């Protein structure tokens, strides 16, 4: 394309991670005639949070993550968040099954595998886990989960964790065969490979979006820097999705939409202990989640994970939290300081004051030595040898700080879609539960930004073909739940 030439597209997506891949896939399935382009600043797809080593690869379905089921003051368990996340993950599996059936890849095992999900607690947390298990039994989607306080049973589920454990403390675990490990990097690459074979779709790597401004007719003028050219390329788009991961906050600010004002970002990086000993790797086959320590952010709950990365079996423990002022792993240390504006400085200060325990927790985490981290691992693997484990840097998550009328500013741990009132632009902020819920996030985004087309019979029929539970609650429809799970077992090669 000639330097400076303006091309008009239907949809322009910023960033080549799992979110843009999913939004682009849905758009092209719903209307193959749409002209869609994606720009990515790196020279590869899924180079940031969506890369397998940058996230934990847990197919978040709330089977093992204890922070999705908080305990109320009266001791009962609030399961609402867990039930929502389970429904979302079921939607993801449905779309992925549809795409594998359509030939996206030879087999689902290229990106997803059955790995049991286990929650493991000791001491006084045993009663919490029992109450959680009993509360989740009211929802049919969780009914295959098992609970046990028997050390023999726990040793069958996770021999590495039970080996050498003192017998005087009570222990308990839940175990679910429905659990999965997902290589979101492989999935993102498969989605983009499929998109690139379609007419009316282009992916430009090594192209950074630098500016965006709305024209009088509502379309967006987007300036993109191709590293080989001096002047930026200029595109016009009817719809823009800012799927730039941690950098989405800056681009949202650059868009100048009223709805995007007052947002700030607080980056939390991650670190893994990665096992190098094949014998140890072979002795564990589960994702074992514990309970968060007081003051720890929810995404820093430690877990011992069997992973399949690029088809290779691996064992990772973490994530340990770290602090960096970068919004992207391959970003700049100036990202956070330069993101502070007159609009967000007050919410950021208020959020800082209200989150002192988090700050203390992060400082403690950053100051940890290899032996400190090994000691945290030894709470899971009593005889872990320091020589078998090495430290690797995971991805960068940017937690959202937003204005709050009552307390000035709040730190949020979930994801949020911020869209303009005229539906021409939307950004995805935050990173939890993350890639697992990418399909439901993309559906929410389409409902926000394409409300009329989402109501048409053509789009609704296609959505139901791809995601049969769209618009339904599987928990209320046992026959549909069994049908979509059977489809996922067949198409994705899952055990349960
Ligand atoms: C430590 C850690 C553990 C996690 N564990 C899990 C887990 O177990 N399960 C789960 O489901 N999720 C997990 N997540 C969250 C998950 O990784 C993210 O939610 C998901 O990958 C986000 O995808 P994305 O496409 O929004 O962002 P990304 O994958 O970060 O993609 C954004 C892309 O935008 C590009 N970009 C940025 N700015 C520009 C620009 N100006 N122009 C062009 N391109 C740009 C970036 O280079 C990047 O490639 C974890 C995350 C972390 C950090």
Short mmCIF file of C-alpha atoms and ligand atoms in Angstrom, two decimals:
data_model
loop_
_atom_site.label_atom_id
_atom_site.label_comp_id
_atom_site.label_asym_id
_atom_site.label_seq_id
_atom_site.Cartn_x
_atom_site.Cartn_y
_atom_site.Cartn_z
CA UNK A 1 0.00 0.00 0.00
CA UNK A 2 1.29 3.53 -0.85
CA UNK A 3 2.59 5.63 2.00
CA UNK A 4 -0.15 7.82 3.49
CA UNK A 5 -2.96 6.29 1.43
CA UNK A 6 -6.19 6.00 3.34
CA UNK A 7 -8.09 2.73 3.15
CA UNK A 8 -11.60 2.53 4.55
CA UNK A 9 -12.40 -0.71 6.42
CA UNK A 10 -15.45 -1.98 8.30
CA UNK A 11 -13.54 -3.00 11.43
CA UNK A 12 -10.02 -2.20 12.59
CA UNK A 13 -8.67 -4.21 15.52
CA UNK A 14 -5.60 -3.16 17.52
CA UNK A 15 -3.42 -5.99 18.85
CA UNK A 16 -3.04 -9.61 17.78
CA UNK A 17 -3.85 -11.41 21.04
CA UNK A 18 -6.65 -13.85 21.83
CA UNK A 19 -9.22 -11.04 22.20
CA UNK A 20 -8.80 -9.51 18.74
CA UNK A 21 -8.54 -13.01 17.24
CA UNK A 22 -11.91 -13.91 18.81
CA UNK A 23 -13.66 -10.64 17.90
CA UNK A 24 -12.38 -10.89 14.30
CA UNK A 25 -13.45 -14.54 14.07
CA UNK A 26 -16.98 -13.80 15.24
CA UNK A 27 -17.30 -10.79 12.93
CA UNK A 28 -16.12 -12.74 9.86
CA UNK A 29 -18.35 -15.71 10.71
CA UNK A 30 -21.38 -13.47 11.19
CA UNK A 31 -20.73 -11.44 8.05
CA UNK A 32 -18.02 -12.76 5.70
CA UNK A 33 -18.36 -9.65 3.50
CA UNK A 34 -16.93 -7.38 6.24
CA UNK A 35 -13.48 -5.92 5.57
CA UNK A 36 -11.50 -6.45 8.78
CA UNK A 37 -7.88 -5.51 9.51
CA UNK A 38 -5.72 -6.19 12.57
CA UNK A 39 -2.55 -4.27 13.47
CA UNK A 40 0.07 -5.72 15.82
CA UNK A 41 3.14 -3.80 17.02
CA UNK A 42 5.26 -6.95 17.52
CA UNK A 43 6.60 -9.13 14.72
CA UNK A 44 4.52 -12.08 15.92
CA UNK A 45 0.99 -13.01 16.92
CA UNK A 46 0.23 -13.64 20.65
CA UNK A 47 3.56 -12.18 21.79
CA UNK A 48 2.17 -10.61 24.97
CA UNK A 49 -0.30 -11.99 27.58
CA UNK A 50 -1.78 -14.54 25.18
CA UNK A 51 1.54 -16.37 24.77
CA UNK A 52 1.44 -19.70 26.65
CA UNK A 53 4.39 -18.89 28.93
CA UNK A 54 2.96 -15.49 29.80
CA UNK A 55 -0.24 -16.88 31.35
CA UNK A 56 -1.16 -19.93 33.43
CA UNK A 57 -3.14 -21.64 30.68
CA UNK A 58 -5.94 -22.50 33.05
CA UNK A 59 -9.25 -22.93 31.30
CA UNK A 60 -10.97 -20.84 33.98
CA UNK A 61 -14.29 -22.53 34.68
CA UNK A 62 -14.31 -21.84 38.43
CA UNK A 63 -13.67 -25.51 39.19
CA UNK A 64 -10.57 -24.89 41.30
CA UNK A 65 -10.13 -21.12 41.75
CA UNK A 66 -11.24 -20.41 45.31
CA UNK A 67 -11.32 -16.62 44.85
CA UNK A 68 -14.42 -16.99 42.62
CA UNK A 69 -16.45 -18.30 45.58
CA UNK A 70 -16.10 -15.84 48.46
CA UNK A 71 -17.44 -16.76 51.88
CA UNK A 72 -20.11 -14.43 53.26
CA UNK A 73 -20.00 -13.15 56.85
CA UNK A 74 -22.56 -15.82 57.85
CA UNK A 75 -20.30 -18.59 56.56
CA UNK A 76 -22.33 -19.36 53.42
CA UNK A 77 -20.67 -19.34 50.02
CA UNK A 78 -21.48 -16.90 47.22
CA UNK A 79 -21.33 -19.02 44.06
CA UNK A 80 -22.70 -16.43 41.61
CA UNK A 81 -19.34 -15.45 40.10
CA UNK A 82 -18.24 -19.08 39.77
CA UNK A 83 -21.50 -20.01 38.01
CA UNK A 84 -21.12 -17.11 35.56
CA UNK A 85 -17.51 -18.01 34.75
CA UNK A 86 -18.49 -21.66 34.20
CA UNK A 87 -21.19 -20.59 31.68
CA UNK A 88 -18.65 -18.33 29.93
CA UNK A 89 -16.07 -21.09 29.61
CA UNK A 90 -18.71 -23.44 28.24
CA UNK A 91 -19.37 -20.80 25.54
CA UNK A 92 -15.65 -20.70 24.71
CA UNK A 93 -15.52 -24.48 24.33
CA UNK A 94 -18.55 -24.38 22.03
CA UNK A 95 -16.98 -21.86 19.66
CA UNK A 96 -13.67 -23.73 19.68
CA UNK A 97 -15.49 -27.03 18.95
CA UNK A 98 -17.30 -25.39 16.02
CA UNK A 99 -14.01 -24.04 14.64
CA UNK A 100 -12.19 -27.37 14.97
CA UNK A 101 -15.10 -29.04 13.13
CA UNK A 102 -14.64 -26.39 10.40
CA UNK A 103 -10.98 -27.42 10.03
CA UNK A 104 -9.23 -24.68 12.05
CA UNK A 105 -6.69 -27.30 13.15
CA UNK A 106 -6.22 -31.04 12.91
CA UNK A 107 -7.18 -31.66 16.53
CA UNK A 108 -8.26 -29.75 19.64
CA UNK A 109 -5.23 -31.14 21.49
CA UNK A 110 -3.13 -28.60 19.55
CA UNK A 111 -4.43 -26.01 22.04
CA UNK A 112 -6.60 -27.65 24.75
CA UNK A 113 -6.24 -30.77 26.92
CA UNK A 114 -8.07 -32.34 29.85
CA UNK A 115 -6.09 -31.77 33.04
CA UNK A 116 -7.91 -32.31 36.35
CA UNK A 117 -8.57 -29.14 38.34
CA UNK A 118 -7.95 -29.54 42.07
CA UNK A 119 -8.52 -27.13 44.99
CA UNK A 120 -6.34 -28.05 47.93
CA UNK A 121 -6.58 -26.66 51.49
CA UNK A 122 -5.27 -27.53 54.94
CA UNK A 123 -6.20 -26.69 58.53
CA UNK A 124 -9.14 -24.38 59.17
CA UNK A 125 -9.82 -23.87 55.44
CA UNK A 126 -11.17 -27.45 55.23
CA UNK A 127 -14.63 -26.32 56.38
CA UNK A 128 -14.60 -23.53 53.75
CA UNK A 129 -13.82 -26.03 50.99
CA UNK A 130 -16.54 -28.41 52.18
CA UNK A 131 -19.09 -25.55 52.23
CA UNK A 132 -17.94 -24.45 48.75
CA UNK A 133 -18.30 -27.96 47.37
CA UNK A 134 -21.79 -28.36 48.88
CA UNK A 135 -22.94 -24.96 47.55
CA UNK A 136 -21.68 -25.77 44.03
CA UNK A 137 -23.58 -29.07 44.04
CA UNK A 138 -26.76 -26.98 43.57
CA UNK A 139 -25.61 -26.20 40.03
CA UNK A 140 -25.69 -29.13 37.62
CA UNK A 141 -22.60 -27.87 35.76
CA UNK A 142 -20.45 -28.59 38.85
CA UNK A 143 -22.09 -31.87 39.84
CA UNK A 144 -19.28 -34.15 38.68
CA UNK A 145 -16.87 -32.45 41.10
CA UNK A 146 -15.62 -34.72 43.92
CA UNK A 147 -14.68 -33.74 47.49
CA UNK A 148 -12.51 -35.68 49.89
CA UNK A 149 -10.76 -35.32 53.24
CA UNK A 150 -9.10 -38.74 52.91
CA UNK A 151 -5.31 -38.57 52.62
CA UNK A 152 -5.32 -41.78 50.51
CA UNK A 153 -7.77 -40.26 48.03
CA UNK A 154 -5.81 -37.00 47.88
CA UNK A 155 -2.61 -39.01 47.28
CA UNK A 156 -4.28 -40.60 44.22
CA UNK A 157 -5.33 -37.21 42.87
CA UNK A 158 -1.98 -35.45 43.49
CA UNK A 159 0.81 -37.78 44.67
CA UNK A 160 3.50 -35.11 44.36
CA UNK A 161 1.61 -32.75 46.68
CA UNK A 162 0.78 -35.39 49.29
CA UNK A 163 4.25 -36.94 49.35
CA UNK A 164 6.05 -36.24 52.65
CA UNK A 165 3.17 -34.18 54.05
CA UNK A 166 2.80 -34.18 57.84
CA UNK A 167 -0.17 -36.28 58.97
CA UNK A 168 -1.30 -34.08 61.89
CA UNK A 169 -2.99 -31.26 59.91
CA UNK A 170 -6.43 -31.93 58.36
CA UNK A 171 -6.47 -31.60 54.57
CA UNK A 172 -9.18 -31.58 51.91
CA UNK A 173 -9.45 -31.27 48.15
CA UNK A 174 -11.98 -31.10 45.37
CA UNK A 175 -11.20 -32.81 42.08
CA UNK A 176 -12.77 -32.22 38.67
CA UNK A 177 -12.10 -34.17 35.48
CA UNK A 178 -13.75 -31.29 33.60
CA UNK A 179 -10.62 -29.17 34.08
CA UNK A 180 -8.53 -28.09 31.11
CA UNK A 181 -5.18 -26.62 30.22
CA UNK A 182 -5.26 -24.24 27.26
CA UNK A 183 -2.31 -23.08 25.17
CA UNK A 184 -3.81 -19.68 24.36
CA UNK A 185 -0.80 -18.83 22.17
CA UNK A 186 -1.40 -21.86 19.94
CA UNK A 187 -5.14 -21.08 19.87
CA UNK A 188 -4.52 -17.43 18.89
CA UNK A 189 -2.16 -18.49 16.11
CA UNK A 190 -4.71 -21.04 14.83
CA UNK A 191 -7.47 -18.41 14.84
CA UNK A 192 -5.33 -15.92 12.90
CA UNK A 193 -4.15 -18.57 10.41
CA UNK A 194 -7.80 -19.35 9.66
CA UNK A 195 -8.70 -15.65 9.36
CA UNK A 196 -5.79 -14.96 7.03
CA UNK A 197 -7.11 -17.53 4.57
CA UNK A 198 -10.36 -15.52 4.28
CA UNK A 199 -11.14 -12.80 1.74
CA UNK A 200 -11.51 -9.37 3.30
CA UNK A 201 -9.15 -9.99 6.21
CA UNK A 202 -5.60 -8.71 6.71
CA UNK A 203 -3.18 -8.94 9.60
CA UNK A 204 -0.26 -6.49 9.68
CA UNK A 205 2.59 -7.39 12.04
CA UNK A 206 5.24 -4.84 13.07
CA UNK A 207 2.58 -2.10 12.74
CA UNK A 208 1.93 0.05 15.80
CA UNK A 209 -1.22 2.13 16.12
CA UNK A 210 -0.11 5.57 17.31
CA UNK A 211 -3.11 7.88 16.99
CA UNK A 212 -6.84 7.71 16.52
CA UNK A 213 -9.40 10.46 16.01
CA UNK A 214 -13.03 10.50 15.04
CA UNK A 215 -14.14 12.21 11.83
CA UNK A 216 -17.36 14.21 11.59
CA UNK A 217 -19.14 11.29 9.89
CA UNK A 218 -18.38 9.03 12.90
CA UNK A 219 -15.67 6.94 11.23
CA UNK A 220 -12.26 6.68 12.93
CA UNK A 221 -9.01 7.88 11.39
CA UNK A 222 -6.23 5.64 12.65
CA UNK A 223 -2.51 6.35 12.22
CA UNK A 224 -0.37 3.24 12.06
CA UNK A 225 3.41 3.21 12.13
CA UNK A 226 5.04 0.66 9.84
CA UNK A 227 8.66 0.50 11.08
CA UNK A 228 9.94 0.51 7.49
CA UNK A 229 8.23 3.80 6.57
CA UNK A 230 8.87 7.35 7.81
CA UNK A 231 5.29 8.60 7.68
CA UNK A 232 2.36 6.76 9.28
CA UNK A 233 -0.20 4.85 7.24
CA UNK A 234 -3.68 6.26 7.60
CA UNK A 235 -6.77 4.08 7.78
CA UNK A 236 -10.41 4.89 8.24
CA UNK A 237 -12.68 2.45 10.04
CA UNK A 238 -16.38 2.32 10.86
CA UNK A 239 -15.55 0.37 14.01
CA UNK A 240 -12.38 0.15 16.12
CA UNK A 241 -11.63 -2.49 18.78
CA UNK A 242 -8.77 -1.63 21.13
CA UNK A 243 -7.60 -5.14 22.01
CA UNK A 244 -4.13 -3.93 22.93
CA UNK A 245 -3.91 -5.74 26.28
CA UNK A 246 -2.09 -3.61 28.86
CA UNK A 247 -1.70 -0.77 26.34
CA UNK A 248 -5.47 -0.45 25.87
CA UNK A 249 -5.70 2.24 28.58
CA UNK A 250 -3.37 4.58 26.67
CA UNK A 251 -5.16 4.06 23.37
CA UNK A 252 -8.53 4.59 25.03
CA UNK A 253 -7.20 7.86 26.40
CA UNK A 254 -5.92 8.80 22.92
CA UNK A 255 -9.41 8.21 21.48
CA UNK A 256 -10.72 11.05 23.67
CA UNK A 257 -14.15 9.48 24.09
CA UNK A 258 -16.03 10.72 27.14
CA UNK A 259 -16.71 7.16 28.33
CA UNK A 260 -12.94 6.53 28.52
CA UNK A 261 -12.14 9.35 30.89
CA UNK A 262 -10.80 8.77 34.39
CA UNK A 263 -9.32 5.29 33.82
CA UNK A 264 -5.87 4.48 35.07
CA UNK A 265 -3.77 1.34 35.06
CA UNK A 266 -1.82 -0.51 37.76
CA UNK A 267 0.56 -3.11 36.31
CA UNK A 268 1.25 -6.37 38.15
CA UNK A 269 3.76 -8.67 36.52
CA UNK A 270 4.09 -12.40 37.09
CA UNK A 271 6.93 -14.88 37.68
CA UNK A 272 6.90 -18.69 37.47
CA UNK A 273 9.06 -21.37 38.96
CA UNK A 274 9.50 -23.78 36.04
CA UNK A 275 10.49 -27.39 36.70
CA UNK A 276 13.43 -28.78 34.72
CA UNK A 277 13.34 -32.30 36.17
CA UNK A 278 11.42 -34.70 33.85
CA UNK A 279 10.91 -37.19 36.68
CA UNK A 280 9.16 -34.55 38.84
CA UNK A 281 7.14 -33.30 35.84
CA UNK A 282 5.96 -36.87 35.20
CA UNK A 283 4.77 -37.33 38.81
CA UNK A 284 2.09 -34.62 38.64
CA UNK A 285 -1.01 -34.45 36.46
CA UNK A 286 -3.31 -31.69 37.70
CA UNK A 287 -3.74 -27.99 38.23
CA UNK A 288 -3.72 -27.60 42.00
CA UNK A 289 -4.94 -24.26 43.34
CA UNK A 290 -4.55 -23.16 46.95
CA UNK A 291 -6.12 -20.31 48.90
CA UNK A 292 -4.82 -16.73 48.59
CA UNK A 293 -2.75 -15.28 51.40
CA UNK A 294 -4.17 -12.23 53.21
CA UNK A 295 -3.65 -9.06 51.12
CA UNK A 296 -2.72 -10.98 47.97
CA UNK A 297 -4.43 -9.88 44.76
CA UNK A 298 -6.81 -12.60 43.48
CA UNK A 299 -4.72 -13.38 40.39
CA UNK A 300 -1.67 -14.18 42.51
CA UNK A 301 -3.08 -17.32 44.16
CA UNK A 302 -0.29 -19.88 43.85
CA UNK A 303 -0.92 -23.01 41.84
CA UNK A 304 1.02 -26.03 40.71
CA UNK A 305 0.16 -26.66 37.11
CA UNK A 306 0.69 -29.43 34.64
CA UNK A 307 0.86 -27.61 31.32
CA UNK A 308 1.14 -28.49 27.66
CA UNK A 309 3.10 -25.74 25.93
CA UNK A 310 3.70 -26.22 22.22
CA UNK A 311 2.66 -29.86 22.79
CA UNK A 312 5.40 -30.41 25.45
CA UNK A 313 4.41 -31.39 28.98
CA UNK A 314 5.62 -28.91 31.62
CA UNK A 315 5.23 -28.15 35.33
CA UNK A 316 4.95 -24.56 36.54
CA UNK A 317 4.39 -23.05 39.96
CA UNK A 318 3.26 -19.49 40.59
CA UNK A 319 2.59 -16.84 39.59
CA UNK A 320 4.58 -14.77 42.06
CA UNK A 321 3.65 -11.13 41.73
CA UNK A 322 6.13 -8.53 40.64
CA UNK A 323 5.96 -4.84 39.97
CA UNK A 324 7.07 -3.05 36.84
CA UNK A 325 5.87 0.26 35.46
CA UNK A 326 5.51 -1.34 31.99
CA UNK A 327 2.00 -1.90 30.62
CA UNK A 328 3.28 -4.58 28.21
CA UNK A 329 6.06 -7.12 28.72
CA UNK A 330 7.72 -5.59 25.65
CA UNK A 331 6.65 -2.09 26.66
CA UNK A 332 8.45 0.90 28.16
CA UNK A 333 9.20 1.72 31.82
CA UNK A 334 7.58 5.09 31.08
CA UNK A 335 4.19 3.44 30.37
CA UNK A 336 2.73 3.97 33.82
CA UNK A 337 4.21 7.43 34.57
CA UNK A 338 3.13 8.82 31.19
CA UNK A 339 -0.37 7.37 31.57
CA UNK A 340 -1.12 9.70 34.47
CA UNK A 341 -3.35 12.56 33.31
CA UNK A 342 -5.43 15.28 34.92
CA UNK A 343 -8.45 12.96 34.43
CA UNK A 344 -7.13 9.91 36.26
CA UNK A 345 -4.69 11.25 38.85
CA UNK A 346 -7.32 11.52 41.62
CA UNK A 347 -8.80 8.02 41.08
CA UNK A 348 -5.24 6.64 41.00
CA UNK A 349 -4.27 8.36 44.27
CA UNK A 350 -7.48 7.24 46.00
CA UNK A 351 -7.02 3.66 44.77
CA UNK A 352 -3.41 3.74 46.02
CA UNK A 353 -4.48 4.89 49.49
CA UNK A 354 -7.22 2.23 49.68
CA UNK A 355 -4.91 -0.61 48.63
CA UNK A 356 -2.04 -0.38 51.09
CA UNK A 357 -2.17 -4.17 51.87
CA UNK A 358 -1.72 -4.88 48.14
CA UNK A 359 1.27 -2.54 47.98
CA UNK A 360 2.85 -4.24 51.01
CA UNK A 361 2.17 -7.65 49.47
CA UNK A 362 3.82 -6.59 46.18
CA UNK A 363 6.87 -5.19 47.97
CA UNK A 364 7.26 -8.47 49.89
CA UNK A 365 6.89 -10.46 46.67
CA UNK A 366 9.44 -8.37 44.77
CA UNK A 367 12.01 -8.75 47.58
CA UNK A 368 11.75 -12.56 47.63
CA UNK A 369 14.86 -14.63 47.00
CA UNK A 370 14.93 -17.92 45.05
CA UNK A 371 14.85 -19.77 48.38
CA UNK A 372 11.81 -17.74 49.56
CA UNK A 373 9.97 -18.77 46.39
CA UNK A 374 11.13 -22.37 46.80
CA UNK A 375 9.71 -22.33 50.33
CA UNK A 376 6.33 -21.21 48.94
CA UNK A 377 6.57 -24.11 46.46
CA UNK A 378 7.43 -26.51 49.32
CA UNK A 379 3.95 -25.83 50.76
CA UNK A 380 2.82 -27.82 47.69
CA UNK A 381 5.83 -30.07 47.01
CA UNK A 382 7.50 -30.78 50.36
CA UNK A 383 10.72 -32.22 48.92
CA UNK A 384 11.18 -29.74 46.03
CA UNK A 385 14.86 -29.28 45.25
CA UNK A 386 16.07 -25.77 44.40
CA UNK A 387 18.21 -27.17 41.57
CA UNK A 388 15.15 -28.54 39.75
CA UNK A 389 13.37 -25.22 39.42
CA UNK A 390 14.24 -22.06 37.55
CA UNK A 391 12.58 -18.62 37.48
CA UNK A 392 10.82 -17.29 34.35
CA UNK A 393 9.01 -14.02 33.76
CA UNK A 394 5.29 -14.37 32.96
CA UNK A 395 3.08 -11.73 31.37
CA UNK A 396 2.10 -8.29 32.48
CA UNK A 397 -1.43 -7.60 33.72
CA UNK A 398 -2.75 -4.08 34.01
CA UNK A 399 -5.45 -3.79 36.63
CA UNK A 400 -8.03 -1.11 36.01
CA UNK A 401 -8.31 1.93 38.26
CA UNK A 402 -11.56 3.81 37.75
CA UNK A 403 -13.39 6.79 39.13
CA UNK A 404 -15.79 6.05 41.94
CA UNK A 405 -18.26 8.66 43.16
CA UNK A 406 -18.19 7.42 46.77
CA UNK A 407 -14.51 6.69 47.38
CA UNK A 408 -12.79 8.65 44.58
CA UNK A 409 -11.03 5.76 42.88
CA UNK A 410 -11.18 1.96 42.87
CA UNK A 411 -8.81 -0.81 41.81
CA UNK A 412 -10.68 -3.48 39.85
CA UNK A 413 -9.56 -7.06 39.23
CA UNK A 414 -12.01 -8.04 36.49
CA UNK A 415 -12.34 -7.16 32.82
CA UNK A 416 -14.35 -4.27 31.51
CA UNK A 417 -15.49 -3.26 28.05
CA UNK A 418 -15.56 0.51 27.61
CA UNK A 419 -17.46 1.55 24.52
CA UNK A 420 -18.49 4.90 23.06
CA UNK A 421 -22.14 5.84 23.11
CA UNK A 422 -22.25 5.84 19.30
CA UNK A 423 -20.92 2.21 19.30
CA UNK A 424 -18.04 3.03 16.93
CA UNK A 425 -15.19 2.16 19.27
CA UNK A 426 -14.63 -0.15 22.23
CA UNK A 427 -11.68 -1.07 24.42
CA UNK A 428 -11.13 -4.10 26.62
CA UNK A 429 -9.50 -3.27 29.94
CA UNK A 430 -8.27 -5.63 32.66
CA UNK A 431 -7.27 -9.27 32.39
CA UNK A 432 -9.29 -11.54 34.63
CA UNK A 433 -10.67 -14.22 34.23
CA UNK A 434 -8.96 -13.50 30.95
CA UNK A 435 -8.46 -15.53 27.83
CA UNK A 436 -10.79 -18.33 28.99
CA UNK A 437 -13.77 -15.99 28.75
CA UNK A 438 -12.67 -14.39 25.47
CA UNK A 439 -15.75 -15.67 23.66
CA UNK A 440 -18.29 -14.23 26.10
CA UNK A 441 -16.30 -10.98 26.24
CA UNK A 442 -16.41 -10.79 22.42
CA UNK A 443 -20.15 -11.52 22.45
CA UNK A 444 -20.74 -8.74 25.02
CA UNK A 445 -18.69 -6.41 22.85
CA UNK A 446 -20.73 -7.22 19.74
CA UNK A 447 -23.96 -6.70 21.70
CA UNK A 448 -22.70 -3.27 22.82
CA UNK A 449 -21.37 -2.14 19.46
CA UNK A 450 -23.53 -3.95 16.86
CA UNK A 451 -26.89 -3.97 18.72
CA UNK A 452 -29.11 -3.89 15.64
CA UNK A 453 -27.24 -6.53 13.67
CA UNK A 454 -27.07 -8.81 16.72
CA UNK A 455 -30.88 -8.81 16.69
CA UNK A 456 -31.19 -9.88 13.04
CA UNK A 457 -32.30 -13.44 12.37
CA UNK A 458 -29.19 -14.07 10.26
CA UNK A 459 -26.75 -13.18 13.04
CA UNK A 460 -28.81 -14.90 15.75
CA UNK A 461 -29.08 -18.13 13.76
CA UNK A 462 -25.36 -18.11 13.07
CA UNK A 463 -24.58 -17.42 16.74
CA UNK A 464 -26.73 -20.37 17.82
CA UNK A 465 -25.02 -22.59 15.25
CA UNK A 466 -21.59 -21.65 16.66
CA UNK A 467 -22.54 -21.33 20.34
CA UNK A 468 -25.76 -23.31 21.01
CA UNK A 469 -25.98 -21.99 24.59
CA UNK A 470 -25.93 -18.34 23.41
CA UNK A 471 -28.85 -16.60 25.18
CA UNK A 472 -29.45 -19.65 27.43
CA UNK A 473 -28.22 -20.74 30.83
CA UNK A 474 -26.80 -24.26 30.58
CA UNK A 475 -27.38 -24.70 34.31
CA UNK A 476 -31.12 -24.51 33.63
CA UNK A 477 -31.08 -26.84 30.62
CA UNK A 478 -29.61 -30.29 31.42
CA UNK A 479 -30.22 -31.67 27.91
CA UNK A 480 -28.43 -28.76 26.23
CA UNK A 481 -25.61 -28.92 28.77
CA UNK A 482 -25.05 -32.59 28.03
CA UNK A 483 -25.26 -31.98 24.26
CA UNK A 484 -22.65 -29.18 24.18
CA UNK A 485 -20.32 -31.03 26.55
CA UNK A 486 -20.56 -34.17 24.42
CA UNK A 487 -19.73 -32.05 21.36
CA UNK A 488 -16.68 -30.58 23.15
CA UNK A 489 -15.51 -34.08 24.17
CA UNK A 490 -15.79 -35.24 20.55
CA UNK A 491 -14.39 -32.19 18.76
CA UNK A 492 -11.76 -31.03 21.24
CA UNK A 493 -10.77 -34.51 22.41
CA UNK A 494 -11.61 -33.78 26.06
CA UNK A 495 -12.17 -36.55 28.60
CA UNK A 496 -15.12 -34.91 30.40
C1 LIG B 1 0.57 -14.09 34.80
C2 LIG B 1 -0.71 -14.24 34.05
C3 LIG B 1 -1.46 -15.41 34.19
C4 LIG B 1 -2.67 -15.56 33.50
N1 LIG B 1 -3.34 -16.73 33.60
C5 LIG B 1 -4.46 -16.93 32.87
C6 LIG B 1 -5.10 -18.19 32.89
O1 LIG B 1 -4.66 -19.12 33.54
N2 LIG B 1 -6.23 -18.35 32.16
C7 LIG B 1 -6.76 -17.32 31.43
O2 LIG B 1 -7.79 -17.52 30.82
N3 LIG B 1 -6.15 -16.11 31.38
C8 LIG B 1 -5.01 -15.89 32.06
N4 LIG B 1 -4.37 -14.69 32.01
C9 LIG B 1 -5.00 -13.57 31.29
C10 LIG B 1 -4.82 -13.71 29.79
O3 LIG B 1 -3.48 -14.00 29.48
C11 LIG B 1 -5.25 -12.40 29.13
O4 LIG B 1 -6.56 -12.05 29.59
C12 LIG B 1 -5.34 -12.49 27.62
O5 LIG B 1 -4.21 -13.10 27.07
C13 LIG B 1 -5.50 -11.08 27.08
O6 LIG B 1 -5.54 -11.15 25.68
P1 LIG B 1 -5.52 -9.81 24.84
O7 LIG B 1 -5.69 -10.20 23.44
O8 LIG B 1 -6.50 -8.85 25.42
O9 LIG B 1 -4.10 -9.15 25.14
P2 LIG B 1 -2.63 -9.56 24.65
O10 LIG B 1 -2.47 -11.00 24.43
O11 LIG B 1 -1.70 -8.90 25.59
O12 LIG B 1 -2.57 -8.88 23.23
C14 LIG B 1 -2.52 -7.49 23.05
C15 LIG B 1 -1.66 -7.23 21.83
O13 LIG B 1 -1.76 -5.84 21.49
C16 LIG B 1 -0.51 -5.43 20.99
N5 LIG B 1 -0.46 -3.97 21.03
C17 LIG B 1 -0.38 -3.19 22.13
N6 LIG B 1 -0.37 -1.89 21.77
C18 LIG B 1 -0.45 -1.86 20.41
C19 LIG B 1 -0.49 -0.81 19.46
N7 LIG B 1 -0.45 0.48 19.82
N8 LIG B 1 -0.56 -1.14 18.14
C20 LIG B 1 -0.61 -2.43 17.74
N9 LIG B 1 -0.56 -3.46 18.61
C21 LIG B 1 -0.51 -3.18 19.94
C22 LIG B 1 0.46 -6.14 21.91
O14 LIG B 1 1.75 -6.22 21.34
C23 LIG B 1 -0.20 -7.50 22.08
O15 LIG B 1 0.26 -8.44 21.14
C24 LIG B 1 -3.15 -14.51 32.66
C25 LIG B 1 -2.39 -13.35 32.51
C26 LIG B 1 -1.18 -13.21 33.17
C27 LIG B 1 -0.36 -11.99 32.94
#
